[in-house]
PDB file of C-alpha atoms in Angstrom:
ATOM      1  CA  MET A  89      15.887 -41.099   1.715  1.00  0.00           C
ATOM      2  CA  ILE A  90      12.688 -39.067   1.915  1.00  0.00           C
ATOM      3  CA  GLN A  91      11.391 -37.820  -1.390  1.00  0.00           C
ATOM      4  CA  PRO A  92       9.614 -34.424  -1.641  1.00  0.00           C
ATOM      5  CA  SER A  93       6.362 -36.198  -2.487  1.00  0.00           C
ATOM      6  CA  ASP A  94       6.700 -38.318   0.687  1.00  0.00           C
ATOM      7  CA  ARG A  95       7.114 -35.182   2.774  1.00  0.00           C
ATOM      8  CA  SER A  96       3.895 -33.648   1.428  1.00  0.00           C
ATOM      9  CA  ASN A  97       2.042 -36.906   2.065  1.00  0.00           C
ATOM     10  CA  GLN A  98       3.459 -37.041   5.583  1.00  0.00           C
ATOM     11  CA  PHE A  99       1.833 -33.736   6.485  1.00  0.00           C
ATOM     12  CA  SER A 100      -1.453 -34.396   4.691  1.00  0.00           C
ATOM     13  CA  HIS A 101      -2.305 -37.471   6.791  1.00  0.00           C
ATOM     14  CA  ARG A 102      -2.351 -35.800  10.201  1.00  0.00           C
ATOM     15  CA  PRO A 103      -5.605 -36.359  12.071  1.00  0.00           C
ATOM     16  CA  GLY A 104      -7.652 -33.217  12.517  1.00  0.00           C
ATOM     17  CA  SER A 105      -5.667 -31.157  10.027  1.00  0.00           C
ATOM     18  CA  SER A 106      -6.947 -29.667   6.838  1.00  0.00           C
ATOM     19  CA  PRO A 107      -5.118 -28.049   3.942  1.00  0.00           C
ATOM     20  CA  GLU A 108      -6.843 -24.737   4.771  1.00  0.00           C
ATOM     21  CA  GLN A 109      -5.609 -24.583   8.372  1.00  0.00           C
ATOM     22  CA  PRO A 110      -2.067 -23.265   7.603  1.00  0.00           C
ATOM     23  CA  GLN A 111      -3.509 -20.617   5.300  1.00  0.00           C
ATOM     24  CA  LEU A 112      -5.788 -19.339   8.054  1.00  0.00           C
ATOM     25  CA  ALA A 113      -2.895 -19.118  10.520  1.00  0.00           C
ATOM     26  CA  LEU A 114      -0.544 -17.315   8.132  1.00  0.00           C
ATOM     27  CA  PRO A 115      -2.061 -13.793   8.500  1.00  0.00           C
ATOM     28  CA  ASP A 116      -2.027 -14.124  12.286  1.00  0.00           C
ATOM     29  CA  LEU A 117       1.566 -15.318  12.178  1.00  0.00           C
ATOM     30  CA  LEU A 118       2.562 -12.412   9.940  1.00  0.00           C
ATOM     31  CA  ARG A 119       0.905  -9.936  12.339  1.00  0.00           C
ATOM     32  CA  GLN A 120       2.777 -11.468  15.261  1.00  0.00           C
ATOM     33  CA  VAL A 121       6.097 -11.280  13.380  1.00  0.00           C
ATOM     34  CA  GLU A 122       5.380  -7.652  12.521  1.00  0.00           C
ATOM     35  CA  ALA A 123       4.587  -6.870  16.179  1.00  0.00           C
ATOM     36  CA  LEU A 124       7.805  -8.586  17.272  1.00  0.00           C
ATOM     37  CA  ALA A 125       9.804  -6.596  14.721  1.00  0.00           C
ATOM     38  CA  THR A 126       8.262  -3.369  16.019  1.00  0.00           C
ATOM     39  CA  ARG A 127       9.022  -4.330  19.620  1.00  0.00           C
ATOM     40  CA  LEU A 128      12.613  -5.239  18.664  1.00  0.00           C
ATOM     41  CA  HIS A 129      13.039  -1.818  17.078  1.00  0.00           C
ATOM     42  CA  GLN A 130      11.672  -0.155  20.232  1.00  0.00           C
ATOM     43  CA  LEU A 131      14.097  -2.129  22.376  1.00  0.00           C
ATOM     44  CA  GLN A 132      17.017  -1.199  20.131  1.00  0.00           C
ATOM     45  CA  VAL A 133      16.087   2.492  20.338  1.00  0.00           C
ATOM     46  CA  GLY A 134      15.726   2.221  24.120  1.00  0.00           C
ATOM     47  CA  LEU A 135      19.121   0.525  24.407  1.00  0.00           C
ATOM     48  CA  HIS A 136      20.686   3.223  22.253  1.00  0.00           C
ATOM     49  CA  ASN A 137      19.124   5.915  24.474  1.00  0.00           C
ATOM     50  CA  LEU A 138      20.379   4.138  27.581  1.00  0.00           C
ATOM     51  CA  MET A 139      23.902   3.957  26.193  1.00  0.00           C
ATOM     52  CA  GLU A 140      23.790   7.689  25.404  1.00  0.00           C
ATOM     53  CA  LEU A 141      22.602   8.464  28.942  1.00  0.00           C
ATOM     54  CA  GLU A 142      25.393   6.359  30.425  1.00  0.00           C
ATOM     55  CA  GLN A 143      27.948   8.223  28.322  1.00  0.00           C
ATOM     56  CA  ILE A 144      26.573  11.590  29.426  1.00  0.00           C
ATOM     57  CA  SER A 145      26.238  10.797  33.142  1.00  0.00           C
ATOM     58  CA  PRO A 146      29.789   9.645  33.997  1.00  0.00           C
ATOM     59  CA  SER A 147      31.413  12.522  32.142  1.00  0.00           C
ATOM     60  CA  GLY A 148      30.396  14.871  34.960  1.00  0.00           C
ATOM     61  CA  ARG A 149      28.740  17.446  32.781  1.00  0.00           C
ATOM     62  CA  SER A 150      25.145  18.131  33.527  1.00  0.00           C
ATOM     63  CA  ASP A 151      23.746  20.440  30.886  1.00  0.00           C
ATOM     64  CA  PRO A 152      20.197  21.416  31.936  1.00  0.00           C
ATOM     65  CA  HIS A 153      19.163  22.004  28.323  1.00  0.00           C
ATOM     66  CA  LEU A 154      20.368  18.533  27.320  1.00  0.00           C
ATOM     67  CA  SER A 155      18.569  16.997  30.301  1.00  0.00           C
ATOM     68  CA  GLN A 156      15.334  18.756  29.371  1.00  0.00           C
ATOM     69  CA  LEU A 157      15.618  17.508  25.795  1.00  0.00           C
ATOM     70  CA  GLU A 158      16.224  13.966  27.013  1.00  0.00           C
ATOM     71  CA  VAL A 159      13.210  14.151  29.352  1.00  0.00           C
ATOM     72  CA  ALA A 160      11.067  15.455  26.485  1.00  0.00           C
ATOM     73  CA  ASN A 161      12.250  12.604  24.251  1.00  0.00           C
ATOM     74  CA  LEU A 162      11.490  10.053  26.943  1.00  0.00           C
ATOM     75  CA  GLN A 163       8.007  11.526  27.487  1.00  0.00           C
ATOM     76  CA  ARG A 164       7.302  11.299  23.745  1.00  0.00           C
ATOM     77  CA  ALA A 165       8.481   7.683  23.724  1.00  0.00           C
ATOM     78  CA  VAL A 166       6.218   6.838  26.674  1.00  0.00           C
ATOM     79  CA  GLU A 167       3.240   8.531  25.016  1.00  0.00           C
ATOM     80  CA  GLU A 168       3.899   6.610  21.796  1.00  0.00           C
ATOM     81  CA  LEU A 169       4.091   3.336  23.716  1.00  0.00           C
ATOM     82  CA  GLU A 170       0.813   4.139  25.516  1.00  0.00           C
ATOM     83  CA  ARG A 171      -0.817   4.899  22.167  1.00  0.00           C
ATOM     84  CA  GLN A 172       0.368   1.597  20.721  1.00  0.00           C
ATOM     85  CA  ILE A 173      -0.913  -0.335  23.733  1.00  0.00           C
ATOM     86  CA  ALA A 174      -4.284   1.433  23.541  1.00  0.00           C
ATOM     87  CA  HIS A 175      -4.458   0.700  19.814  1.00  0.00           C
ATOM     88  CA  HIS A 176      -3.726  -2.980  20.478  1.00  0.00           C
ATOM     89  CA  TRP A 177      -6.511  -3.226  23.067  1.00  0.00           C
ATOM     90  CA  LEU A 178      -9.027  -1.433  20.859  1.00  0.00           C
ATOM     91  CA  ASP A 179      -8.167  -3.396  17.721  1.00  0.00           C
ATOM     92  CA  TRP A 180     -10.986  -5.541  16.316  1.00  0.00           C
ATOM     93  CA  GLN A 181      -8.535  -8.308  15.400  1.00  0.00           C
ATOM     94  CA  TYR A 182      -7.677  -8.706  19.081  1.00  0.00           C
ATOM     95  CA  TRP A 183     -11.296  -8.826  20.282  1.00  0.00           C
ATOM     96  CA  ARG A 184     -12.904 -10.634  17.332  1.00  0.00           C
ATOM     97  CA  GLU A 185     -12.596 -14.191  18.641  1.00  0.00           C
ATOM     98  CA  PRO A 186     -13.565 -13.462  22.293  1.00  0.00           C
ATOM     99  CA  PHE A 187     -16.535 -11.404  21.042  1.00  0.00           C
ATOM    100  CA  TRP A 188     -17.922 -14.213  18.905  1.00  0.00           C
ATOM    101  CA  GLN A 189     -17.251 -16.775  21.641  1.00  0.00           C
ATOM    102  CA  ALA A 190     -19.178 -14.664  24.172  1.00  0.00           C
ATOM    103  CA  LEU A 191     -21.992 -14.070  21.693  1.00  0.00           C
ATOM    104  CA  ARG A 192     -22.213 -17.746  20.790  1.00  0.00           C
ATOM    105  CA  TYR A 193     -22.163 -19.162  24.308  1.00  0.00           C
ATOM    106  CA  GLY A 194     -24.035 -16.279  25.922  1.00  0.00           C
ATOM    107  CA  GLY A 195     -26.780 -16.562  23.327  1.00  0.00           C
ATOM    108  CA  LEU A 196     -26.906 -20.314  23.773  1.00  0.00           C
ATOM    109  CA  GLY A 197     -27.209 -19.870  27.551  1.00  0.00           C
ATOM    110  CA  LEU A 198     -29.989 -17.329  27.075  1.00  0.00           C
ATOM    111  CA  ILE A 199     -31.941 -19.652  24.787  1.00  0.00           C
ATOM    112  CA  ILE A 200     -31.507 -22.598  27.176  1.00  0.00           C
ATOM    113  CA  GLY A 201     -32.592 -20.376  30.096  1.00  0.00           C
ATOM    114  CA  TRP A 202     -35.723 -19.261  28.247  1.00  0.00           C
ATOM    115  CA  GLY A 203     -36.503 -22.865  27.359  1.00  0.00           C
ATOM    116  CA  LEU A 204     -36.138 -24.005  30.973  1.00  0.00           C
ATOM    117  CA  ALA A 205     -38.221 -21.081  32.230  1.00  0.00           C
ATOM    118  CA  TRP A 206     -40.924 -21.907  29.700  1.00  0.00           C
ATOM    119  CA  LEU A 207     -40.957 -25.533  30.892  1.00  0.00           C
ATOM    120  CA  VAL A 208     -41.113 -24.540  34.575  1.00  0.00           C
ATOM    121  CA  TYR A 209     -43.841 -21.917  34.211  1.00  0.00           C
ATOM    122  CA  ARG A 210     -45.870 -24.059  31.829  1.00  0.00           C
ATOM    123  CA  SER A 211     -46.458 -26.723  34.473  1.00  0.00           C
TER     124      SER A 211
END
């Protein structure tokens, strides 16, 4: 039988792992869970709206005022979704890692290029 102390030792001896690694991933994981919960809520609202539309359509009544309200609601939902997508793309958390990667490797390439140019023009 595995004792609780054995289980903690089992995870501490993995190559390339550190005790700080799970703590660094936890905020990212929480953000992803929060985004999934938001998306699930959006899907539930969309499914509810679809069910309402299906109940209205087969009944044969076509109230223009009700249709206009439904179109207005759908337009608001689309605008909200566009705003959320724009917010996601403009969020620093999304672009932080690619930014630093580009800065690190672009800067390294620039320094190497200057060094090679200096060697070529020096001769």
